[in-house]
Coordinates of C-alpha atoms in Angstrom, one line a residue:
Chain A
X559 CA 8.4 2.4 60.1
X560 CA 10.8 2.6 63.0
X561 CA 10.1 4.8 66.0
X562 CA 13.7 6.0 65.8
X563 CA 12.9 8.0 62.7
X564 CA 12.9 11.1 64.7
X565 CA 16.0 10.5 66.7
X566 CA 19.5 11.8 66.1
X567 CA 18.8 15.0 64.3
X568 CA 17.2 18.1 65.8
X569 CA 15.5 19.0 62.5
X570 CA 13.9 15.7 62.5
X571 CA 12.7 16.0 66.0
X572 CA 11.2 19.3 65.3
X573 CA 9.5 18.1 62.2
X574 CA 8.2 15.1 64.0
X575 CA 6.5 17.2 66.6
X576 CA 4.9 19.5 64.0
X577 CA 2.5 17.0 62.6
X578 CA 2.1 13.5 63.8
X579 CA -0.6 12.9 61.2
X580 CA 1.8 13.5 58.4
X581 CA 4.1 10.8 59.9
X582 CA 1.2 8.4 60.0
X583 CA 0.5 9.1 56.4
X584 CA 4.1 8.5 55.4
X585 CA 4.1 5.3 57.3
X586 CA 1.0 4.0 55.6
X587 CA 2.4 5.1 52.2
X588 CA 5.6 3.2 52.9
X589 CA 3.7 0.1 54.0
X590 CA 1.7 0.2 50.7
X591 CA 5.0 0.5 48.9
X592 CA 6.5 -2.4 50.8
X593 CA 3.6 -4.5 49.9
X594 CA 4.1 -3.6 46.3
X595 CA 7.7 -4.4 46.5
X596 CA 7.0 -7.8 48.0
X597 CA 4.4 -8.4 45.3
X598 CA 6.9 -7.7 42.6
X599 CA 9.5 -9.7 44.5
X600 CA 7.2 -12.7 44.4
X601 CA 6.5 -12.3 40.6
X602 CA 10.3 -12.1 40.0
X603 CA 10.9 -15.1 42.1
X604 CA 8.3 -17.2 40.3
X605 CA 9.8 -16.1 37.0
X606 CA 13.3 -16.9 38.2
X607 CA 12.4 -20.3 39.5
X608 CA 10.5 -21.1 36.3
X609 CA 13.5 -20.1 34.3
X610 CA 15.8 -22.1 36.5
X611 CA 13.6 -25.2 36.4
X612 CA 12.9 -25.1 32.8
X613 CA 16.5 -24.1 32.0
X614 CA 17.0 -27.3 29.9
X615 CA 13.9 -26.6 27.9
X616 CA 14.8 -23.1 27.0
X617 CA 16.3 -23.1 23.6
X618 CA 18.1 -26.1 22.0
X619 CA 21.0 -27.3 24.1
X620 CA 24.2 -25.8 22.8
X621 CA 27.0 -28.3 22.5
X622 CA 30.5 -27.8 23.9
X623 CA 32.1 -27.6 20.5
X624 CA 29.7 -24.8 19.5
X625 CA 30.9 -22.5 22.3
X626 CA 33.9 -20.9 20.7
X627 CA 32.0 -17.6 20.2
X628 CA 30.5 -17.7 23.7
X629 CA 34.1 -17.9 25.2
X630 CA 35.1 -14.6 23.7
X631 CA 35.5 -11.9 26.3
X632 CA 32.9 -9.6 24.8
X633 CA 30.3 -12.4 25.1
X634 CA 30.7 -12.6 28.9
X635 CA 28.7 -10.3 31.3
X636 CA 31.7 -9.4 33.4
X637 CA 33.2 -7.0 30.9
X638 CA 36.0 -4.6 31.8
X639 CA 36.0 -4.6 35.7
X640 CA 37.7 -1.3 36.2
X641 CA 35.6 0.4 33.6
X642 CA 32.4 -1.0 35.2
X643 CA 33.5 0.0 38.7
X644 CA 34.1 3.7 37.6
X645 CA 30.9 3.8 35.6
X646 CA 28.7 2.3 38.3
X647 CA 30.3 4.6 40.9
X648 CA 29.4 7.6 38.8
X649 CA 25.8 6.6 38.2
X650 CA 25.1 5.6 41.8
X651 CA 26.3 9.0 42.9
X652 CA 24.2 10.9 40.4
X653 CA 21.1 8.9 40.1
X654 CA 18.4 7.6 42.5
X655 CA 18.7 3.9 41.4
X656 CA 21.8 1.7 41.7
X657 CA 22.8 -2.0 41.8
X658 CA 21.3 -5.0 40.1
X659 CA 24.3 -6.5 38.4
X660 CA 25.9 -8.2 41.4
X661 CA 27.0 -8.0 45.0
X662 CA 30.1 -6.4 46.5
X663 CA 32.1 -3.4 45.3
X664 CA 31.6 -1.2 48.4
X665 CA 29.9 2.1 49.1
X666 CA 30.8 5.7 49.4
X667 CA 29.6 8.9 50.8
X668 CA 28.9 10.3 47.4
X669 CA 25.2 9.5 47.3
Chain B
X351 CA 7.5 -2.9 60.7
X352 CA 7.4 -6.3 62.5
X353 CA 5.0 -7.7 59.9
X354 CA 7.1 -6.3 57.1
X355 CA 10.3 -8.0 58.5
X356 CA 8.4 -11.3 58.8
X357 CA 7.1 -11.0 55.2
X358 CA 10.6 -10.0 54.0
X359 CA 12.2 -13.0 55.6
X360 CA 9.4 -15.2 54.1
X361 CA 10.2 -13.8 50.7
X362 CA 13.9 -14.3 51.2
X363 CA 13.2 -17.8 52.6
X364 CA 11.1 -18.6 49.6
X365 CA 14.1 -17.5 47.4
X366 CA 16.4 -20.0 49.0
X367 CA 13.8 -22.7 49.1
X368 CA 13.1 -22.1 45.4
X369 CA 16.9 -22.3 44.8
X370 CA 17.2 -25.4 46.8
X371 CA 14.3 -27.0 45.1
X372 CA 15.8 -26.1 41.7
X373 CA 19.1 -27.7 42.6
X374 CA 18.3 -31.4 42.5
X375 CA 16.7 -31.1 39.1
X376 CA 19.9 -29.9 37.7
X377 CA 23.2 -31.7 37.3
X378 CA 26.1 -29.4 38.0
X379 CA 29.5 -29.6 36.5
X380 CA 32.3 -27.2 35.8
X381 CA 30.4 -23.9 36.3
X382 CA 33.5 -21.8 35.9
X383 CA 37.2 -22.4 35.4
X384 CA 40.0 -20.6 37.1
X385 CA 41.8 -18.0 35.0
X386 CA 44.7 -19.5 33.1
X387 CA 46.8 -16.3 33.2
X388 CA 47.2 -13.4 35.7
X389 CA 46.3 -9.9 34.7
X390 CA 47.3 -6.5 36.0
X391 CA 45.3 -3.5 34.9
X392 CA 45.4 0.3 35.3
X393 CA 42.7 2.8 34.5
X394 CA 42.6 6.6 34.8
X395 CA 39.3 8.5 34.9
X396 CA 38.6 12.2 34.4
X397 CA 35.1 13.3 35.1
X398 CA 33.6 16.8 35.0
X399 CA 30.0 17.8 35.5
X400 CA 28.2 21.1 34.8
X401 CA 24.8 22.6 35.1
X402 CA 23.0 25.3 33.2
X403 CA 22.6 28.5 35.1
X404 CA 19.1 29.8 35.5
X405 CA 18.9 33.0 33.6
X406 CA 18.0 35.7 36.0
X407 CA 18.3 39.5 36.2
X408 CA 19.3 41.0 39.4
X409 CA 20.4 37.8 41.0
X410 CA 23.5 35.7 41.0
X411 CA 23.4 32.0 41.2
X412 CA 27.1 31.7 41.5
X413 CA 27.3 32.6 45.1
X414 CA 29.7 30.1 46.6
X415 CA 29.9 29.4 50.3
X416 CA 33.1 28.0 51.5
X417 CA 31.4 26.7 54.6
X418 CA 31.0 23.0 54.4
X419 CA 32.4 20.1 52.4
X420 CA 35.2 17.8 53.3
X421 CA 37.6 20.8 53.2
X422 CA 36.9 24.2 52.0
X423 CA 38.8 25.6 49.0
X424 CA 38.3 28.6 46.9
X425 CA 36.0 27.4 44.2
X426 CA 36.3 28.7 40.7
X427 CA 33.4 29.2 38.4
X428 CA 32.3 31.5 35.7
X429 CA 29.9 34.2 36.9
X430 CA 27.1 35.6 34.8
X431 CA 23.5 35.0 34.3
X432 CA 23.6 32.5 31.5
X433 CA 25.5 29.5 30.2
X434 CA 26.6 26.7 32.4
X435 CA 28.9 26.3 35.4
X436 CA 31.3 23.5 36.3
X437 CA 30.4 21.5 39.4
X438 CA 32.2 18.5 40.7
X439 CA 35.3 17.3 38.9
X440 CA 36.9 13.9 39.6
X441 CA 40.4 12.6 38.8
X442 CA 40.7 8.9 39.7
X443 CA 42.9 6.0 39.0
X444 CA 42.4 2.4 39.7
X445 CA 44.9 -0.5 39.8
X446 CA 43.6 -4.1 39.6
X447 CA 45.2 -7.5 39.6
X448 CA 43.8 -11.0 39.2
X449 CA 46.1 -13.9 40.0
X450 CA 45.4 -17.7 39.5
X451 CA 46.5 -19.6 42.6
X452 CA 47.3 -23.4 42.7
X453 CA 44.9 -24.2 39.8
X454 CA 41.8 -24.0 41.9
X455 CA 41.8 -20.5 43.3
X456 CA 42.0 -17.0 42.1
X457 CA 42.8 -13.8 44.0
X458 CA 41.6 -10.5 42.8
X459 CA 42.3 -7.1 44.2
X460 CA 41.6 -3.4 43.2
X461 CA 42.9 -0.2 44.7
X462 CA 41.2 3.1 43.7
X463 CA 42.1 6.6 44.5
X464 CA 39.4 9.2 43.8
X465 CA 40.1 12.9 44.0
X466 CA 36.9 15.0 44.1
X467 CA 36.7 18.7 44.0
X468 CA 34.4 21.5 42.8
X469 CA 31.1 23.0 43.9
X470 CA 28.1 21.2 45.2
X471 CA 24.6 22.7 45.5
X472 CA 23.2 23.2 49.0
X473 CA 19.6 23.1 47.7
X474 CA 18.3 22.2 44.3
X475 CA 20.9 23.6 41.9
X476 CA 21.9 26.7 43.9
X477 CA 23.7 27.6 47.1
X478 CA 26.9 26.3 45.8
X479 CA 29.4 25.1 48.3
X480 CA 33.0 24.3 47.4
X481 CA 34.3 21.0 48.4
X482 CA 37.4 18.8 48.1
X483 CA 37.9 15.3 49.2
X484 CA 40.1 12.2 48.5
X485 CA 38.5 8.8 48.6
X486 CA 40.7 5.7 48.8
X487 CA 39.2 2.2 48.4
X488 CA 40.5 -1.3 48.3
X489 CA 38.7 -4.5 47.6
X490 CA 39.9 -8.1 47.7
X491 CA 38.1 -11.2 46.2
X492 CA 39.1 -14.8 46.8
X493 CA 37.4 -17.4 44.5
X494 CA 37.5 -21.2 44.9
X495 CA 36.6 -23.2 41.8
X496 CA 35.0 -26.6 42.1
X497 CA 34.1 -29.1 39.5
X498 CA 30.5 -28.1 39.9
X499 CA 30.7 -24.4 40.4
X500 CA 32.6 -21.6 42.3
X501 CA 32.4 -19.7 45.5
X502 CA 33.7 -16.1 46.0
X503 CA 34.4 -14.2 49.2
X504 CA 34.9 -10.5 48.9
X505 CA 35.6 -7.6 51.2
X506 CA 36.1 -3.9 50.5
X507 CA 37.0 -0.8 52.5
X508 CA 36.5 2.8 51.4
X509 CA 37.6 5.9 53.2
X510 CA 36.8 9.5 52.8
X511 CA 37.3 12.4 55.2
X512 CA 33.7 12.1 56.5
X513 CA 32.7 8.6 55.4
X514 CA 34.0 5.0 55.9
X515 CA 32.4 2.1 54.1
X516 CA 33.1 -1.6 54.9
X517 CA 31.6 -4.5 53.0
X518 CA 31.7 -8.3 53.0
X519 CA 30.2 -10.4 50.2
X520 CA 29.7 -14.0 49.3
X521 CA 28.7 -15.3 45.9
X522 CA 28.3 -18.8 44.6
X523 CA 27.4 -20.1 41.2
X524 CA 26.4 -23.6 39.9
X525 CA 26.0 -24.8 36.4
X526 CA 24.1 -27.6 34.7
X527 CA 26.1 -30.5 33.3
X528 CA 26.0 -29.1 29.8
X529 CA 27.1 -25.7 31.2
X530 CA 24.2 -24.0 29.5
X531 CA 22.4 -22.9 32.6
X532 CA 24.1 -21.2 35.6
X533 CA 22.4 -20.3 38.9
X534 CA 24.0 -17.5 40.9
X535 CA 23.3 -16.7 44.6
X536 CA 25.0 -13.8 46.3
X537 CA 24.8 -11.7 49.5
X538 CA 26.6 -8.7 50.9
X539 CA 26.6 -6.7 54.0
X540 CA 27.7 -3.0 54.1
X541 CA 28.5 -1.1 57.3
X542 CA 29.2 2.6 56.8
X543 CA 30.2 5.3 59.3
X544 CA 29.3 8.9 58.7
X545 CA 30.9 11.9 60.4
X546 CA 30.2 15.1 58.5
X547 CA 32.8 17.7 59.0
X548 CA 30.2 20.5 59.2
X549 CA 28.2 18.7 61.9
X550 CA 30.6 17.0 64.2
X551 CA 27.6 16.0 66.4
X552 CA 26.4 13.7 63.7
X553 CA 28.1 10.3 64.4
X554 CA 26.0 8.1 62.3
X555 CA 25.9 4.7 60.6
X556 CA 24.3 3.1 57.7
X557 CA 23.9 -0.7 57.3
X558 CA 22.8 -2.3 54.0
X559 CA 22.2 -6.0 53.4
X560 CA 21.8 -7.1 49.8
X561 CA 20.7 -10.5 48.3
X562 CA 20.9 -11.5 44.7
X563 CA 19.7 -14.5 42.7
X564 CA 20.4 -14.9 39.0
X565 CA 20.1 -17.3 36.1
X566 CA 22.4 -17.2 33.1
X567 CA 21.3 -19.3 30.1
X568 CA 23.1 -20.1 26.8
X569 CA 20.4 -19.9 24.2
X570 CA 22.3 -20.5 21.0
X571 CA 26.0 -20.5 20.0
X572 CA 25.6 -16.7 19.5
X573 CA 23.2 -15.8 22.3
X574 CA 23.5 -15.7 26.1
X575 CA 20.9 -14.2 28.5
X576 CA 20.9 -13.4 32.2
X577 CA 18.2 -12.5 34.6
X578 CA 19.2 -11.1 38.1
X579 CA 16.8 -10.3 40.9
X580 CA 18.2 -8.3 43.8
X581 CA 16.8 -7.1 47.1
X582 CA 18.5 -4.7 49.5
X583 CA 17.5 -3.6 53.0
X584 CA 19.1 -0.5 54.5
X585 CA 18.8 1.3 57.8
X586 CA 20.6 4.3 59.1
X587 CA 21.5 7.8 58.1
X588 CA 20.4 8.5 54.5
X589 CA 20.1 12.3 54.7
X590 CA 22.7 14.6 53.1
X591 CA 24.4 16.6 55.9
X592 CA 25.7 19.2 53.5
X593 CA 22.3 20.2 52.2
X594 CA 19.7 22.6 53.6
X595 CA 16.3 21.1 54.3
X596 CA 17.3 17.5 54.0
X597 CA 15.7 14.9 56.2
X598 CA 15.2 11.5 54.7
X599 CA 13.7 8.2 56.1
X600 CA 16.1 6.1 58.1
X601 CA 15.1 3.0 56.1
X602 CA 15.6 2.3 52.4
X603 CA 14.7 -1.0 50.9
X604 CA 15.1 -1.6 47.1
X605 CA 14.4 -4.3 44.6
X606 CA 16.1 -4.6 41.2
X607 CA 15.4 -6.8 38.2
X608 CA 18.1 -6.9 35.6
X609 CA 17.9 -8.6 32.2
X610 CA 20.9 -8.8 29.9
X611 CA 21.3 -10.3 26.5
X612 CA 24.5 -10.6 24.5
X613 CA 24.2 -11.5 20.8
X614 CA 27.1 -12.1 18.4
X615 CA 26.7 -11.4 14.7
X616 CA 28.4 -14.3 13.0
X617 CA 26.5 -14.8 9.9
X618 CA 26.5 -11.4 8.3
X619 CA 30.2 -11.1 8.6
X620 CA 30.5 -8.1 10.9
X621 CA 31.8 -10.3 13.8
X622 CA 30.3 -7.7 16.2
X623 CA 28.6 -8.3 19.5
X624 CA 25.6 -6.5 20.8
X625 CA 25.0 -6.0 24.6
X626 CA 21.5 -5.2 25.6
X627 CA 20.3 -4.7 29.2
X628 CA 17.3 -3.5 31.0
X629 CA 17.0 -2.8 34.7
X630 CA 14.0 -2.0 36.8
X631 CA 14.5 -0.4 40.2
X632 CA 12.0 0.4 42.9
X633 CA 12.6 1.5 46.5
X634 CA 10.8 2.6 49.6
X635 CA 11.8 6.3 49.0
X636 CA 9.2 6.0 46.2
X637 CA 11.8 6.0 43.4
X638 CA 11.0 3.9 40.4
X639 CA 13.6 3.8 37.7
X640 CA 14.1 2.1 34.3
X641 CA 17.5 1.8 32.6
X642 CA 18.0 0.6 29.1
X643 CA 21.5 0.1 27.7
X644 CA 22.9 -0.9 24.4
X645 CA 26.5 -1.4 23.4
X646 CA 27.9 -2.7 20.2
X647 CA 31.4 -4.2 20.2
X648 CA 32.9 -4.1 16.7
X649 CA 36.4 -5.7 16.1
X650 CA 38.3 -4.1 13.3
X651 CA 41.7 -4.9 11.8
X652 CA 45.0 -5.5 13.7
X653 CA 43.5 -5.8 17.2
X654 CA 41.4 -2.6 17.1
X655 CA 37.9 -2.6 18.5
X656 CA 35.3 0.2 18.6
X657 CA 32.3 0.1 20.9
X658 CA 29.6 2.8 20.7
X659 CA 27.1 2.8 23.6
X660 CA 23.7 4.4 24.4
X661 CA 22.1 4.4 27.8
X662 CA 18.6 5.7 28.5
X663 CA 17.5 6.3 32.1
X664 CA 14.3 7.6 33.7
X665 CA 13.2 7.8 37.3
X666 CA 10.3 9.0 39.4
X667 CA 10.7 11.5 42.2
X668 CA 11.1 10.4 45.8
X669 CA 7.9 10.7 47.9
X670 CA 9.5 13.5 50.0
X671 CA 11.2 15.4 47.2
X672 CA 10.5 19.2 47.4
X673 CA 10.2 20.9 44.0
X674 CA 11.6 24.3 43.3
X675 CA 9.1 26.8 44.7
X676 CA 7.9 30.0 43.2
X677 CA 10.2 32.2 45.4
X678 CA 13.2 30.2 44.3
X679 CA 12.1 30.3 40.7
X680 CA 12.0 34.1 40.9
X681 CA 15.4 34.2 42.7
X682 CA 17.4 31.0 42.7
X683 CA 19.4 32.2 45.7
X684 CA 16.3 31.8 47.9
X685 CA 15.9 28.3 49.1
X686 CA 12.4 26.7 49.0
X687 CA 11.2 25.9 52.5
X688 CA 9.8 22.3 53.0
X689 CA 6.1 22.0 53.4
X690 CA 5.0 23.0 56.9
X691 CA 3.7 19.5 57.8
X692 CA 6.4 17.5 56.1
X693 CA 8.3 14.9 58.2
X694 CA 10.7 14.0 55.4
X695 CA 11.9 16.4 52.8
X696 CA 14.8 16.8 50.5
X697 CA 15.8 19.2 47.7
X698 CA 18.4 17.0 46.3
X699 CA 17.8 16.9 42.5
X700 CA 19.0 13.3 42.4
X701 CA 15.7 12.5 44.1
X702 CA 13.6 14.4 41.5
X703 CA 11.9 12.9 38.4
X704 CA 14.1 13.2 35.3
X705 CA 15.4 11.3 32.3
X706 CA 19.0 10.9 31.3
X707 CA 20.9 10.0 28.2
X708 CA 24.4 8.7 27.9
X709 CA 26.3 8.5 24.6
X710 CA 29.7 6.8 24.7
X711 CA 32.5 5.4 22.6
X712 CA 35.2 3.0 23.6
X713 CA 38.2 2.3 21.4
X714 CA 40.6 -0.5 22.4
X715 CA 43.7 -2.0 20.8
X716 CA 45.1 -5.4 21.5
X717 CA 48.8 -4.7 20.9
X718 CA 49.9 -8.3 21.3
X719 CA 48.8 -11.3 23.2
X720 CA 49.9 -9.7 26.5
X721 CA 49.0 -5.9 26.2
X722 CA 45.7 -4.2 25.8
X723 CA 45.1 -0.4 25.8
X724 CA 41.7 1.4 25.7
X725 CA 40.1 4.8 25.8
X726 CA 36.5 5.5 26.5
X727 CA 34.6 8.8 26.3
X728 CA 31.1 9.4 27.6
X729 CA 28.7 12.3 27.5
X730 CA 25.8 12.4 30.0
X731 CA 22.8 14.7 30.3
X732 CA 19.9 14.8 32.8
X733 CA 16.7 16.7 32.1
X734 CA 13.5 16.9 34.2
X735 CA 11.4 17.0 31.1
X736 CA 12.8 13.7 29.8
X737 CA 11.2 11.9 32.7
X738 CA 8.7 9.3 31.8
X739 CA 7.2 9.7 35.3
X740 CA 5.3 13.0 35.2
X741 CA 6.6 16.3 34.0
X742 CA 9.6 16.5 36.4
X743 CA 10.6 19.6 38.3
X744 CA 10.5 22.5 35.9
X745 CA 12.6 24.6 38.2
X746 CA 15.7 22.4 37.5
X747 CA 18.1 23.2 34.7
X748 CA 19.8 20.4 32.6
X749 CA 22.7 18.7 34.3
X750 CA 25.6 17.5 32.1
X751 CA 28.7 15.4 32.7
X752 CA 31.5 14.1 30.5
X753 CA 34.1 11.5 31.3
X754 CA 37.2 10.0 29.8
X755 CA 38.8 6.8 30.8
X756 CA 42.3 5.6 29.7
X757 CA 43.3 2.0 30.5
X758 CA 46.1 -0.4 30.0
X759 CA 46.3 -4.1 31.0
X760 CA 49.0 -6.7 30.8
X761 CA 48.5 -10.5 31.0
X762 CA 51.2 -12.7 32.6

């Protein structure tokens, strides 16, 4: 990973000097992880494109006059925007994982 | 690094090629319609967290340093060697508005004020430091509706004493002619500035780029499913300047896969709706996480609705997480030093392996066609031993939080 890992922070500089092998090990570990992520990304992409391409074949086509229930607010994925914003903000500041539902919303210094 | 970037762009390129290939096979029409009415909403949040105190004789885990934090205040907290202690408390409110414009546009905006105060651990769950800060955030989203889809442009700005976040996002969606399949593509760019008040020399930035591709599909008149795949690439300052022994990699890339399913119970007469979702998360810190969420929305008489929810979460620890050491176990006021050869290290319990459970209940009342009020209560608990990834850090005590939201919205 980047050579600048050891810049900016004196603690980091010191640690970097202490054992170069450890840094090497970390770097290899991260590369393996990156490969794993890319592999999973590819699987997900294949799945997504299959879903997209076979969209019309998935289930029987629902007709417009059958969509009264689907139009109800509780059947949408958006939900209560202010509620979602508060809830996601709390989880992203208390847990390691975050995101997934959409883009936008902004960051904060809480995590 | 170079090869990774190349591979990443290949993957992202493949995503767009896949999307582009998918497009001609689908006939798009009326993906979304602009809102018919405007809405103004207000929501208040009170959040309070606490953590069990490690039972020790001859030591006091309640030592509070008023050294760092956005501004030091005298922290309160019960002293003693058992029970639990309050940590961070939040009082926040949010005002949102969504206005239809000229039949083909909508403009949405949200303002949030977030007042945070309490005690934050300097290492693991000890070395409490009092802090107080006010966060103000605003976001604006402009959406254009077309006969064959919609495009949204968004921006947001968030400011704390020591942290400024700016974001720009674009999202587009396209539906098939029968409106049963919708493809969504989105991207955002975050540019954050970090200036910790305890270390003025740290003048840092963090930049995060996120891409998202999703498919939403109507399966039956009572079932709709969605699959989203996200990738984010971040570089910059990820360490926590207010913690001891905290030095994290300057790069964090993450993938998310989210599957959601909404089902409406028409036939058995309950008229309820079940929301199920599962998210997989994986990042280059080494954190893997699984989130399962279920919510059931039950309409009752005269506009009342109750919605119980259950959320289960588990994560693995980051590669560089440092567990509570034996000296710290014996005396929680003694920080655990990072391993002698470690380049990256952190004692932030949010990077440890744990499981978490949330139980919640939301009650809402549609007063008339214009007014809606709601109240939501949630109880949250994290425990190391609930982790599905190993046994977790046995030195950490359970962490709990509760929150209540009160909201009102008015349509125009």
